[in-house]
Short mmCIF file of C-alpha atoms in Angstrom, two decimals:
data_model
loop_
_atom_site.label_atom_id
_atom_site.label_comp_id
_atom_site.label_asym_id
_atom_site.label_seq_id
_atom_site.Cartn_x
_atom_site.Cartn_y
_atom_site.Cartn_z
CA MET A 1458 19.28 -22.13 -14.69
CA SER A 1459 20.48 -20.59 -18.16
CA LEU A 1460 18.44 -17.69 -19.85
CA ASN A 1461 17.19 -19.93 -22.50
CA GLN A 1462 17.22 -23.27 -21.10
CA PRO A 1463 14.18 -25.49 -21.70
CA ILE A 1464 12.42 -28.12 -19.33
CA HIS A 1465 11.69 -31.06 -21.12
CA THR A 1466 8.91 -33.31 -19.92
CA GLY A 1467 8.00 -35.90 -22.84
CA GLY A 1468 8.14 -33.20 -25.69
CA SER A 1469 6.24 -30.53 -24.24
CA SER A 1470 7.65 -27.70 -21.85
CA GLU A 1471 6.56 -27.75 -18.44
CA LEU A 1472 7.67 -26.38 -14.61
CA GLU A 1473 8.63 -29.63 -12.83
CA GLY A 1474 9.15 -29.65 -9.03
CA SER A 1475 7.35 -28.79 -5.83
CA PRO A 1476 4.42 -26.28 -5.71
CA ARG A 1477 7.25 -24.34 -3.77
CA GLN A 1478 8.67 -24.01 -6.74
CA TRP A 1479 5.53 -23.43 -9.12
CA PHE A 1480 5.10 -20.24 -6.48
CA ALA A 1481 8.46 -18.97 -6.70
CA ALA A 1482 8.43 -18.73 -10.57
CA ILE A 1483 5.17 -17.07 -10.69
CA ALA A 1484 5.82 -14.67 -7.73
CA VAL A 1485 9.22 -13.44 -9.77
CA LEU A 1486 6.87 -13.40 -12.88
CA VAL A 1487 4.58 -10.88 -10.87
CA LEU A 1488 7.18 -8.49 -10.17
CA LEU A 1489 7.03 -8.11 -14.06
CA THR A 1490 3.58 -7.94 -14.92
CA GLU A 1491 3.12 -5.30 -11.82
CA GLN A 1492 5.14 -2.76 -13.78
CA THR A 1493 2.85 -1.70 -16.25
CA ALA A 1494 0.46 -0.49 -13.46
CA LEU A 1495 3.38 0.96 -11.26
CA GLY A 1496 4.68 2.59 -14.44
CA LEU A 1497 1.21 4.72 -14.02
CA SER A 1498 0.54 4.65 -10.37
CA LEU A 1499 3.69 5.33 -9.00
CA ILE A 1500 4.57 8.29 -11.67
CA ALA A 1501 1.32 9.78 -11.65
CA PRO A 1502 1.78 11.65 -8.08
CA ALA A 1503 4.81 12.68 -8.89
CA LEU A 1504 3.99 14.47 -11.97
CA GLY A 1505 3.53 18.04 -10.29
CA GLN A 1506 7.14 17.89 -8.65
CA LEU A 1507 8.88 16.60 -12.07
CA ALA A 1508 6.99 19.43 -14.09
CA THR A 1509 8.64 22.08 -11.93
CA LYS A 1510 11.87 20.39 -12.08
CA TYR A 1511 12.05 20.14 -15.82
CA HIS A 1512 10.21 23.66 -16.27
CA THR A 1513 7.65 21.93 -18.76
CA THR A 1514 3.74 22.21 -19.22
CA GLN A 1515 3.76 19.23 -21.09
CA ILE A 1516 4.21 16.84 -18.22
CA ALA A 1517 1.21 14.77 -19.13
CA TRP A 1518 3.74 13.42 -22.09
CA MET A 1519 5.11 11.15 -19.45
CA ILE A 1520 1.82 9.06 -19.24
CA THR A 1521 1.29 9.39 -22.94
CA ILE A 1522 4.67 8.46 -24.28
CA PHE A 1523 4.72 5.40 -21.90
CA MET A 1524 1.13 4.26 -23.31
CA LEU A 1525 2.09 5.02 -26.87
CA ALA A 1526 5.17 2.73 -26.65
CA GLY A 1527 3.40 -0.23 -24.90
CA ALA A 1528 0.70 -0.27 -27.54
CA VAL A 1529 3.25 -0.53 -30.54
CA LEU A 1530 5.78 -2.50 -28.88
CA THR A 1531 3.53 -5.27 -27.10
CA PRO A 1532 2.77 -7.02 -30.57
CA LEU A 1533 6.13 -6.97 -31.62
CA LEU A 1534 7.54 -8.34 -28.33
CA GLY A 1535 5.19 -10.85 -28.42
CA LYS A 1536 5.99 -11.90 -31.89
CA ILE A 1537 9.79 -12.29 -31.15
CA GLY A 1538 8.72 -14.23 -27.95
CA ASP A 1539 6.98 -16.88 -30.30
CA ARG A 1540 10.07 -16.94 -32.56
CA VAL A 1541 13.09 -17.06 -29.69
CA GLY A 1542 11.34 -17.99 -26.42
CA LYS A 1543 9.18 -16.05 -24.22
CA LYS A 1544 11.53 -16.17 -21.26
CA ARG A 1545 14.34 -14.59 -23.17
CA VAL A 1546 12.30 -11.64 -24.51
CA LEU A 1547 10.75 -11.14 -20.92
CA VAL A 1548 14.44 -10.78 -19.36
CA ILE A 1549 15.65 -8.58 -21.89
CA THR A 1550 12.60 -6.18 -21.94
CA ALA A 1551 12.89 -5.94 -18.07
CA LEU A 1552 16.75 -4.94 -18.53
CA VAL A 1553 15.59 -2.10 -21.21
CA GLY A 1554 12.81 -1.02 -18.80
CA THR A 1555 15.48 -1.26 -15.96
CA ALA A 1556 17.57 1.19 -18.38
CA GLY A 1557 14.49 3.26 -19.04
CA SER A 1558 14.08 3.81 -15.35
CA VAL A 1559 17.73 4.76 -14.58
CA ILE A 1560 17.78 7.17 -17.67
CA CYS A 1561 14.55 9.02 -16.02
CA ALA A 1562 16.15 8.96 -12.58
CA LEU A 1563 19.59 10.56 -13.83
CA ALA A 1564 18.32 12.88 -16.62
CA SER A 1565 19.02 16.67 -16.81
CA ASN A 1566 16.42 17.59 -19.03
CA TYR A 1567 12.87 16.60 -20.19
CA GLY A 1568 13.79 15.12 -23.51
CA THR A 1569 16.00 12.51 -21.86
CA VAL A 1570 13.08 11.58 -19.19
CA LEU A 1571 10.64 10.93 -22.25
CA MET A 1572 13.19 8.77 -24.04
CA GLY A 1573 13.50 6.80 -20.79
CA ARG A 1574 9.70 6.80 -20.22
CA ALA A 1575 9.44 5.19 -23.87
CA LEU A 1576 11.91 2.58 -22.82
CA MET A 1577 9.69 2.12 -19.87
CA GLY A 1578 6.91 1.57 -22.27
CA SER A 1579 7.92 -1.97 -23.32
CA ALA A 1580 6.71 -2.97 -19.88
CA ALA A 1581 3.36 -3.40 -21.41
CA ALA A 1582 4.47 -6.26 -22.91
CA PHE A 1583 5.17 -8.44 -19.68
CA LEU A 1584 1.72 -9.17 -18.88
CA PRO A 1585 0.71 -11.09 -22.34
CA LEU A 1586 4.32 -12.59 -22.68
CA THR A 1587 3.74 -13.99 -18.77
CA TYR A 1588 0.35 -15.46 -19.45
CA SER A 1589 1.44 -16.85 -22.89
CA LEU A 1590 4.55 -18.37 -21.19
CA VAL A 1591 2.35 -19.74 -18.54
CA ARG A 1592 0.15 -21.58 -20.82
CA ASP A 1593 3.14 -23.24 -22.46
CA VAL A 1594 5.23 -24.10 -19.53
CA PHE A 1595 3.10 -24.62 -16.35
CA PRO A 1596 1.68 -27.58 -15.40
CA GLU A 1597 -2.21 -28.07 -16.38
CA LYS A 1598 -3.12 -28.13 -12.28
CA TYR A 1599 -1.46 -24.53 -11.85
CA ARG A 1600 -2.11 -23.14 -15.11
CA ASN A 1601 -5.38 -21.35 -14.66
CA LEU A 1602 -4.83 -19.97 -11.14
CA SER A 1603 -1.34 -18.83 -12.51
CA ILE A 1604 -2.72 -16.69 -15.08
CA GLY A 1605 -5.25 -15.32 -12.52
CA ILE A 1606 -2.34 -14.43 -10.21
CA ALA A 1607 -0.37 -12.77 -13.04
CA THR A 1608 -3.06 -10.82 -14.65
CA ASN A 1609 -4.92 -9.57 -11.21
CA GLY A 1610 -1.72 -9.04 -9.24
CA ALA A 1611 -2.23 -5.22 -10.32
CA GLY A 1612 -4.87 -5.33 -7.16
CA VAL A 1613 -1.92 -5.02 -4.89
CA VAL A 1614 -0.91 -2.02 -6.81
CA THR A 1615 -4.24 -0.30 -6.35
CA ILE A 1616 -3.47 -0.92 -2.63
CA LEU A 1617 0.00 -0.16 -1.85
CA GLY A 1618 0.94 1.96 -4.89
CA PRO A 1619 -0.03 5.42 -3.73
CA PHE A 1620 1.05 4.75 -0.20
CA LEU A 1621 4.28 3.86 -1.60
CA ALA A 1622 4.71 6.72 -4.15
CA GLY A 1623 3.80 9.06 -1.12
CA PHE A 1624 6.67 7.70 0.81
CA LEU A 1625 9.09 7.61 -2.07
CA ILE A 1626 8.34 11.10 -3.03
CA ASP A 1627 7.90 13.06 0.21
CA GLN A 1628 10.65 11.23 2.21
CA ILE A 1629 13.04 10.84 -0.68
CA ALA A 1630 12.55 12.47 -4.00
CA PRO A 1631 10.39 12.51 -6.89
CA GLU A 1632 13.32 10.22 -8.60
CA ALA A 1633 12.85 7.68 -6.31
CA VAL A 1634 10.11 6.61 -7.85
CA PHE A 1635 12.24 5.48 -10.89
CA TRP A 1636 14.98 3.90 -8.72
CA PHE A 1637 12.25 1.74 -7.43
CA MET A 1638 10.87 0.67 -10.60
CA ALA A 1639 14.91 -0.20 -11.80
CA ALA A 1640 15.28 -2.00 -8.66
CA LEU A 1641 11.81 -4.01 -9.14
CA SER A 1642 12.72 -4.67 -12.91
CA LEU A 1643 16.56 -5.90 -12.29
CA ALA A 1644 14.99 -7.99 -9.88
CA GLY A 1645 12.44 -9.49 -12.03
CA ALA A 1646 14.75 -10.02 -14.89
CA VAL A 1647 17.22 -12.18 -12.54
CA GLY A 1648 14.65 -13.93 -11.04
CA THR A 1649 13.45 -14.83 -14.16
CA ILE A 1650 16.80 -15.97 -15.44
CA LEU A 1651 17.45 -18.20 -12.02
CA ILE A 1652 13.81 -19.57 -11.65
CA VAL A 1653 11.50 -19.26 -14.45
CA PRO A 1654 11.75 -22.14 -17.10
CA GLU A 1655 11.73 -21.19 -21.15
CA SER A 1656 9.16 -22.42 -23.68
CA GLU A 1657 10.25 -24.93 -25.86
CA THR A 1658 7.68 -23.56 -28.47
CA ARG A 1659 9.04 -21.86 -31.50
CA ASN A 1660 7.78 -20.25 -34.27
CA ARG A 1661 10.61 -20.18 -37.17
CA SER A 1662 8.44 -18.20 -39.81
CA ALA A 1663 10.15 -15.13 -41.29
CA PHE A 1664 9.62 -11.63 -40.00
CA ASP A 1665 7.04 -10.18 -42.00
CA VAL A 1666 9.07 -6.79 -42.03
CA PRO A 1667 5.99 -4.77 -44.03
CA GLY A 1668 3.52 -6.33 -41.95
CA ILE A 1669 5.70 -5.00 -38.79
CA ILE A 1670 6.09 -1.47 -39.93
CA SER A 1671 2.82 -0.91 -41.09
CA LEU A 1672 1.17 -2.56 -37.71
CA ALA A 1673 3.34 -0.27 -35.94
CA VAL A 1674 2.90 3.16 -37.88
CA GLY A 1675 -0.80 2.43 -38.01
CA LEU A 1676 -0.86 1.79 -34.22
CA LEU A 1677 1.14 4.46 -33.25
CA ALA A 1678 -0.59 7.23 -35.37
CA LEU A 1679 -4.09 6.01 -34.08
CA MET A 1680 -3.31 6.06 -30.41
CA TYR A 1681 -1.70 9.39 -30.96
CA GLY A 1682 -5.18 10.88 -32.22
CA ILE A 1683 -6.92 9.23 -29.80
CA THR A 1684 -4.96 10.43 -26.83
CA ASN A 1685 -5.29 13.76 -27.84
CA LEU A 1686 -8.95 13.90 -28.82
CA THR A 1687 -10.15 15.84 -25.82
CA ALA A 1688 -7.18 18.49 -26.55
CA TRP A 1689 -7.59 18.62 -30.05
CA GLY A 1690 -11.10 18.27 -30.34
CA VAL A 1691 -12.85 15.45 -32.71
CA LEU A 1692 -13.43 17.04 -35.88
CA SER A 1693 -9.97 19.23 -35.95
CA ALA A 1694 -7.89 18.68 -38.67
CA ARG A 1695 -4.84 17.01 -36.53
CA SER A 1696 -7.45 14.63 -34.99
CA LEU A 1697 -8.74 13.44 -38.72
CA THR A 1698 -5.19 13.47 -39.86
CA PHE A 1699 -3.77 11.02 -37.42
CA VAL A 1700 -6.87 8.83 -36.32
CA GLY A 1701 -8.12 8.94 -39.95
CA GLY A 1702 -4.24 8.30 -41.40
CA GLY A 1703 -3.92 5.09 -38.66
CA LEU A 1704 -6.88 3.68 -39.60
CA VAL A 1705 -5.84 3.76 -43.39
CA VAL A 1706 -2.34 2.41 -42.70
CA LEU A 1707 -4.19 -0.54 -40.42
CA VAL A 1708 -6.60 -1.36 -42.87
CA ALA A 1709 -3.62 -1.49 -45.76
CA TRP A 1710 -1.57 -3.69 -43.01
CA TRP A 1711 -4.75 -6.13 -42.81
CA MET A 1712 -4.94 -6.56 -46.43
CA TRP A 1713 -1.16 -7.22 -46.81
CA GLU A 1714 -1.66 -9.64 -44.12
CA LEU A 1715 -4.36 -11.76 -45.85
CA ARG A 1716 -1.96 -12.03 -48.86
CA ALA A 1717 1.32 -12.43 -47.22
CA ALA A 1718 2.91 -16.02 -47.47
CA GLU A 1719 4.04 -15.70 -43.67
CA PRO A 1720 2.07 -13.05 -41.95
CA PHE A 1721 3.15 -11.29 -38.80
CA ILE A 1722 -0.61 -12.77 -37.50
CA ASP A 1723 -2.88 -14.33 -39.47
CA PRO A 1724 -6.26 -12.14 -40.11
CA ARG A 1725 -8.36 -15.29 -40.32
CA LEU A 1726 -7.30 -16.06 -36.75
CA LEU A 1727 -8.16 -12.58 -35.53
CA SER A 1728 -11.57 -12.49 -37.47
CA SER A 1729 -12.65 -16.19 -36.40
CA ARG A 1730 -15.86 -15.94 -34.42
CA PRO A 1731 -14.40 -17.17 -31.38
CA MET A 1732 -11.40 -14.75 -31.35
CA TRP A 1733 -13.25 -11.45 -32.54
CA THR A 1734 -16.00 -12.33 -29.56
CA VAL A 1735 -13.46 -12.49 -27.10
CA ILE A 1736 -11.16 -9.92 -28.15
CA LEU A 1737 -14.10 -7.10 -28.83
CA GLY A 1738 -16.19 -8.68 -25.44
CA TYR A 1739 -12.83 -8.50 -23.28
CA SER A 1740 -11.77 -5.20 -24.66
CA LEU A 1741 -15.10 -3.15 -23.94
CA ILE A 1742 -15.77 -4.39 -20.42
CA CYS A 1743 -12.26 -3.34 -19.65
CA SER A 1744 -12.91 0.05 -20.97
CA GLY A 1745 -15.71 0.10 -18.60
CA MET A 1746 -12.99 -0.32 -15.83
CA VAL A 1747 -10.65 2.25 -17.69
CA VAL A 1748 -13.56 4.73 -17.24
CA ALA A 1749 -14.04 3.85 -13.41
CA THR A 1750 -10.66 4.04 -12.38
CA SER A 1751 -9.46 7.08 -14.23
CA TYR A 1752 -12.21 9.27 -13.38
CA LEU A 1753 -13.26 8.30 -10.01
CA PRO A 1754 -10.34 9.90 -8.29
CA THR A 1755 -11.08 13.44 -9.50
CA MET A 1756 -14.69 13.10 -8.27
CA LEU A 1757 -13.28 12.12 -4.80
CA GLN A 1758 -10.98 15.03 -4.62
CA THR A 1759 -13.66 17.60 -5.11
CA PRO A 1760 -14.37 19.30 -2.15
CA ARG A 1761 -18.24 19.07 -1.21
CA SER A 1762 -18.59 22.73 -0.95
CA LEU A 1763 -17.93 22.89 -4.85
CA GLY A 1764 -19.57 19.43 -5.86
CA GLY A 1765 -22.61 20.22 -3.98
CA ASP A 1766 -24.02 16.48 -3.85
CA TYR A 1767 -20.85 14.50 -4.38
CA GLY A 1768 -17.00 14.97 -3.52
CA PHE A 1769 -15.35 14.31 -0.32
CA GLY A 1770 -12.22 16.75 -0.62
CA LEU A 1771 -9.77 13.65 -0.54
CA ASP A 1772 -5.94 13.74 -0.85
CA ALA A 1773 -4.04 11.37 -2.81
CA THR A 1774 -3.77 9.11 0.37
CA GLY A 1775 -7.55 9.28 1.04
CA VAL A 1776 -8.32 8.22 -2.38
CA ALA A 1777 -6.14 5.00 -2.03
CA VAL A 1778 -8.21 4.46 1.55
CA TYR A 1779 -11.39 4.49 -0.91
CA CYS A 1780 -9.67 2.00 -3.09
CA ILE A 1781 -8.81 -0.40 -0.74
CA LEU A 1782 -11.76 -2.74 -1.27
CA GLY A 1783 -11.50 -2.63 -5.25
CA GLY A 1784 -7.83 -3.74 -5.06
CA ILE A 1785 -8.57 -6.56 -2.40
CA ALA A 1786 -11.53 -7.61 -4.83
CA THR A 1787 -8.95 -7.70 -7.70
CA VAL A 1788 -6.76 -9.77 -5.99
CA ALA A 1789 -9.43 -11.91 -4.67
CA VAL A 1790 -11.43 -12.63 -8.04
CA GLY A 1791 -8.12 -13.22 -9.88
CA VAL A 1792 -7.55 -15.96 -7.66
CA GLY A 1793 -10.97 -17.34 -7.27
CA VAL A 1794 -11.25 -17.34 -11.06
CA GLY A 1795 -7.80 -19.26 -11.51
CA VAL A 1796 -9.50 -21.89 -9.17
CA ALA A 1797 -12.95 -22.07 -10.52
CA SER A 1798 -11.89 -22.16 -14.51
CA ARG A 1799 -10.57 -25.60 -14.28
CA ARG A 1800 -14.48 -26.57 -13.78
CA TYR A 1801 -16.19 -24.10 -15.34
CA GLY A 1802 -14.05 -22.55 -17.97
CA PHE A 1803 -13.21 -18.73 -18.53
CA ARG A 1804 -16.61 -17.99 -20.57
CA PRO A 1805 -18.96 -17.52 -17.49
CA PHE A 1806 -16.64 -15.37 -15.92
CA LEU A 1807 -16.25 -12.75 -18.94
CA LEU A 1808 -20.01 -12.99 -18.85
CA LEU A 1809 -19.91 -11.67 -15.27
CA SER A 1810 -17.80 -9.09 -15.78
CA GLY A 1811 -19.77 -7.64 -17.78
CA VAL A 1812 -22.58 -7.39 -15.41
CA PHE A 1813 -20.47 -6.11 -12.58
CA ILE A 1814 -18.93 -3.25 -14.53
CA ILE A 1815 -22.39 -2.36 -15.63
CA ALA A 1816 -23.43 -2.28 -11.77
CA ALA A 1817 -20.36 -0.56 -11.02
CA SER A 1818 -20.62 2.22 -13.26
CA LEU A 1819 -24.50 3.10 -12.32
CA VAL A 1820 -23.62 2.80 -8.79
CA LEU A 1821 -20.63 5.25 -9.42
CA ALA A 1822 -22.87 7.63 -11.40
CA PHE A 1823 -25.94 7.85 -9.07
CA LEU A 1824 -24.93 7.01 -5.82
CA HIS A 1825 -22.25 9.54 -4.81
CA THR A 1826 -23.47 11.37 -1.61
CA GLU A 1827 -22.00 8.98 1.42
CA SER A 1828 -18.87 7.60 1.63
CA TRP A 1829 -19.40 3.90 1.40
CA MET A 1830 -21.22 4.64 -1.88
CA PRO A 1831 -17.84 5.17 -4.11
CA ILE A 1832 -16.05 2.65 -1.95
CA LEU A 1833 -18.91 0.34 -2.98
CA GLY A 1834 -18.68 1.25 -6.43
CA PHE A 1835 -15.06 0.62 -6.64
CA GLY A 1836 -15.34 -2.58 -5.08
CA LEU A 1837 -17.49 -3.77 -7.63
CA VAL A 1838 -15.01 -2.58 -10.30
CA GLY A 1839 -12.35 -4.72 -8.85
CA VAL A 1840 -14.79 -7.95 -8.97
CA ALA A 1841 -15.01 -6.80 -12.62
CA SER A 1842 -11.61 -7.21 -13.06
CA MET A 1843 -11.85 -10.89 -13.42
CA SER A 1844 -12.40 -10.07 -17.14
CA TYR A 1845 -8.68 -9.82 -17.05
CA VAL A 1846 -8.27 -13.53 -16.33
CA ALA A 1847 -10.99 -14.73 -18.54
CA GLY A 1848 -9.97 -12.87 -21.36
CA ALA A 1849 -6.24 -13.94 -20.76
CA GLY A 1850 -7.47 -17.55 -20.31
CA LEU A 1851 -9.69 -17.64 -23.35
CA MET A 1852 -7.02 -16.27 -25.54
CA MET A 1853 -4.41 -18.97 -24.72
CA GLN A 1854 -7.06 -21.68 -25.09
CA LEU A 1855 -8.00 -20.43 -28.55
CA THR A 1856 -4.55 -19.71 -30.04
CA PRO A 1857 -2.29 -22.05 -31.94
CA GLU A 1858 0.66 -22.74 -29.66
CA LYS A 1859 3.03 -21.31 -31.69
CA SER A 1860 1.44 -17.83 -32.10
CA ARG A 1861 0.62 -17.34 -28.34
CA GLY A 1862 2.80 -14.72 -27.88
CA VAL A 1863 1.63 -12.34 -30.85
CA SER A 1864 -1.75 -13.16 -30.07
CA ALA A 1865 -1.59 -12.07 -26.51
CA GLY A 1866 0.07 -8.96 -27.58
CA MET A 1867 -2.34 -8.33 -30.22
CA LEU A 1868 -5.31 -8.72 -27.66
CA ALA A 1869 -3.16 -6.34 -25.38
CA ALA A 1870 -2.74 -3.68 -28.16
CA ILE A 1871 -6.48 -3.71 -29.33
CA GLN A 1872 -7.46 -3.52 -25.66
CA GLY A 1873 -5.39 -0.44 -25.74
CA VAL A 1874 -7.04 1.11 -28.56
CA ILE A 1875 -10.44 0.62 -27.38
CA GLY A 1876 -10.04 1.51 -23.90
CA SER A 1877 -8.13 4.96 -25.07
CA THR A 1878 -11.08 5.38 -27.37
CA VAL A 1879 -13.68 5.05 -24.42
CA LEU A 1880 -11.86 7.02 -22.40
CA GLN A 1881 -11.54 9.82 -24.45
CA VAL A 1882 -15.29 9.88 -25.12
CA ALA A 1883 -15.85 9.82 -21.51
CA GLY A 1884 -13.60 12.84 -21.01
CA LEU A 1885 -15.37 14.87 -23.98
CA VAL A 1886 -18.57 14.26 -22.11
CA LEU A 1887 -17.29 15.18 -18.76
CA SER A 1888 -15.51 18.43 -20.27
CA ASN A 1889 -18.64 19.93 -21.58
CA HIS A 1890 -20.01 19.46 -18.06
CA VAL A 1891 -18.07 21.87 -16.16
CA ARG A 1892 -20.35 23.81 -13.66
CA ALA A 1893 -20.11 27.54 -12.89
CA THR A 1894 -18.75 28.40 -9.32
CA PRO A 1895 -19.44 32.11 -8.54
CA GLY A 1896 -17.02 33.18 -6.14
CA ALA A 1897 -14.59 30.12 -6.30
CA GLY A 1898 -11.93 32.11 -8.12
CA PRO A 1899 -9.53 30.55 -10.85
CA GLY A 1900 -9.38 26.88 -8.76
CA PRO A 1901 -9.72 23.63 -10.39
CA LEU A 1902 -12.72 22.64 -12.74
CA VAL A 1903 -15.76 21.49 -11.09
CA TYR A 1904 -17.87 19.42 -12.83
CA SER A 1905 -21.92 19.14 -12.88
CA THR A 1906 -23.61 15.67 -11.30
CA SER A 1907 -25.06 15.11 -14.94
CA GLY A 1908 -21.68 15.36 -16.15
CA TRP A 1909 -20.57 12.40 -13.85
CA VAL A 1910 -23.90 10.40 -14.47
CA LEU A 1911 -23.18 10.56 -18.14
CA THR A 1912 -19.32 10.12 -17.90
CA PHE A 1913 -19.67 6.71 -15.70
CA GLY A 1914 -22.68 6.18 -18.12
CA VAL A 1915 -20.05 5.99 -20.80
CA GLY A 1916 -18.48 3.40 -19.08
CA ALA A 1917 -21.60 1.34 -18.31
CA VAL A 1918 -22.47 1.32 -22.17
CA ALA A 1919 -19.18 0.09 -22.93
CA GLY A 1920 -19.43 -2.72 -20.40
CA LEU A 1921 -23.25 -3.62 -21.94
CA ILE A 1922 -22.16 -3.67 -25.51
CA GLY A 1923 -18.72 -5.96 -24.42
CA LEU A 1924 -21.42 -8.12 -22.34
CA ALA A 1925 -23.35 -8.31 -25.63
CA ILE A 1926 -20.33 -9.31 -27.58
CA ALA A 1927 -19.23 -11.72 -24.95
CA THR A 1928 -22.55 -13.67 -25.37
CA LEU A 1929 -21.59 -14.58 -28.67
CA VAL A 1930 -18.29 -16.35 -27.48
CA PRO A 1931 -19.00 -20.21 -28.28
CA LYS A 1932 -19.83 -22.02 -25.43
CA PRO A 1933 -17.45 -24.96 -23.87
CA GLN A 1934 -17.00 -28.12 -25.47
CA LYS A 1935 -14.42 -30.67 -24.48
CA GLN A 1936 -11.55 -30.98 -26.90
CA ALA A 1937 -7.91 -31.23 -27.04
CA GLU A 1938 -5.35 -28.62 -26.97
CA PRO A 1939 -4.59 -26.95 -30.35
CA ALA A 1940 -2.20 -29.06 -32.39
CA THR A 1941 1.57 -27.99 -31.80
CA GLY A 1942 2.75 -25.70 -34.51
CA ALA A 1943 -1.19 -25.50 -35.96
CA GLU A 1944 -1.17 -22.26 -37.59
CA GLY A 1945 -4.45 -23.16 -39.94
CA PRO A 1946 -7.87 -21.82 -39.44
CA LEU A 1947 -8.94 -21.94 -35.82
CA ARG A 1948 -10.43 -24.99 -34.52
CA ALA A 1949 -10.54 -24.38 -30.84
CA THR A 1950 -13.92 -23.12 -28.94
CA ALA A 1951 -13.95 -21.16 -25.91
CA GLY A 1952 -13.62 -24.25 -23.88
CA ALA A 1953 -12.63 -24.72 -20.22
#
């Protein structure tokens, strides 16, 4: 099958053939959708050794630039996918990610590494491109399940990622993680070319260059400011400049889009009740999960002798063992929601995910003295990950056919901004609750129990607000798919 060959089935593009062919296609796509999670879980354990190799104290930029590039590139790549074909953009993006990984593996200086990591950040577009492509080309009976597998396949990374990282770093070299990423990305590109069909849907509208540039600049400034809030201080001149400046640019972008003849994405689509409730509800619920997954390892790695009533002194492998239940739950709910949504729709599962992330956050906040407690808490986080399937499924049902790629990209970008903001708020709360440890020397920071309660409480509050907004998502109604090429006011509701 050629790079851009569509599959014709009576005017719509769908994957034909046996269930085995469908499974092969989604398996190939999962190789790509895993890249974002792997780009963090495989690299994070290697940061210490890489900092030593490149003699830098700015090693955190390997994570920051990956996230910044992803936030800026994802809506643009989604829009290009709508215009030239989502499969084609998936393949090109996979090749860009492969090149970025190779650059990182061969880099002789830290600046080159950061350039490679920025290219690797394009992996953030894999997931929204994949589920919008699935919506376009997969048979209806496989569609929801495929979205569930694609979005929640990251549970496998939760289980295997730390063990794989340990093997590659300890038994080969820190650079081996980049070679592994390059091989996986290249395999995904080749598999996509050979197995995955292309969507026939095209959006031939002109590129809104001012809209693209202003959105990119606004997102970049805003994300840069948000990711540095803890280091700079909320009211510092730099924070106000980047966060405030980014918001001003984004407001200008919104005003431009309202008046543009062919906007990058129609603001009326994003501001309709079905759409904004899904976007904000999904983003806030996911933010609660971001807080839990980001800060739980630190709590687990704290020795009990320092933590007092929390901490288990775990190494990275020990943390991975504690997170296995959460990884299994993530995969299981992805498949389960994919199947059940054909009957019940996606809306109930978005609501349920809010309930579970609130419960998970409260368990992590108040139950931390025995080993089973954080295991249970992270297991509930895994169940809450049904929000990934529900949010993606609702977004695809609500979006006009020719705007699915850019809409999925905007969902990812907005979730990234809100998630980073909530994470920084939680970080600021935790940093203000450092506990003195007489005789402990200049070792790692130790946080008070109340600090952890408040930090995970931030995640619970985010989940609660997200749940409240999600209740405003319109209830399911039987309806036809949005008409092909419909670009006018949103007509679809959050149906099954």
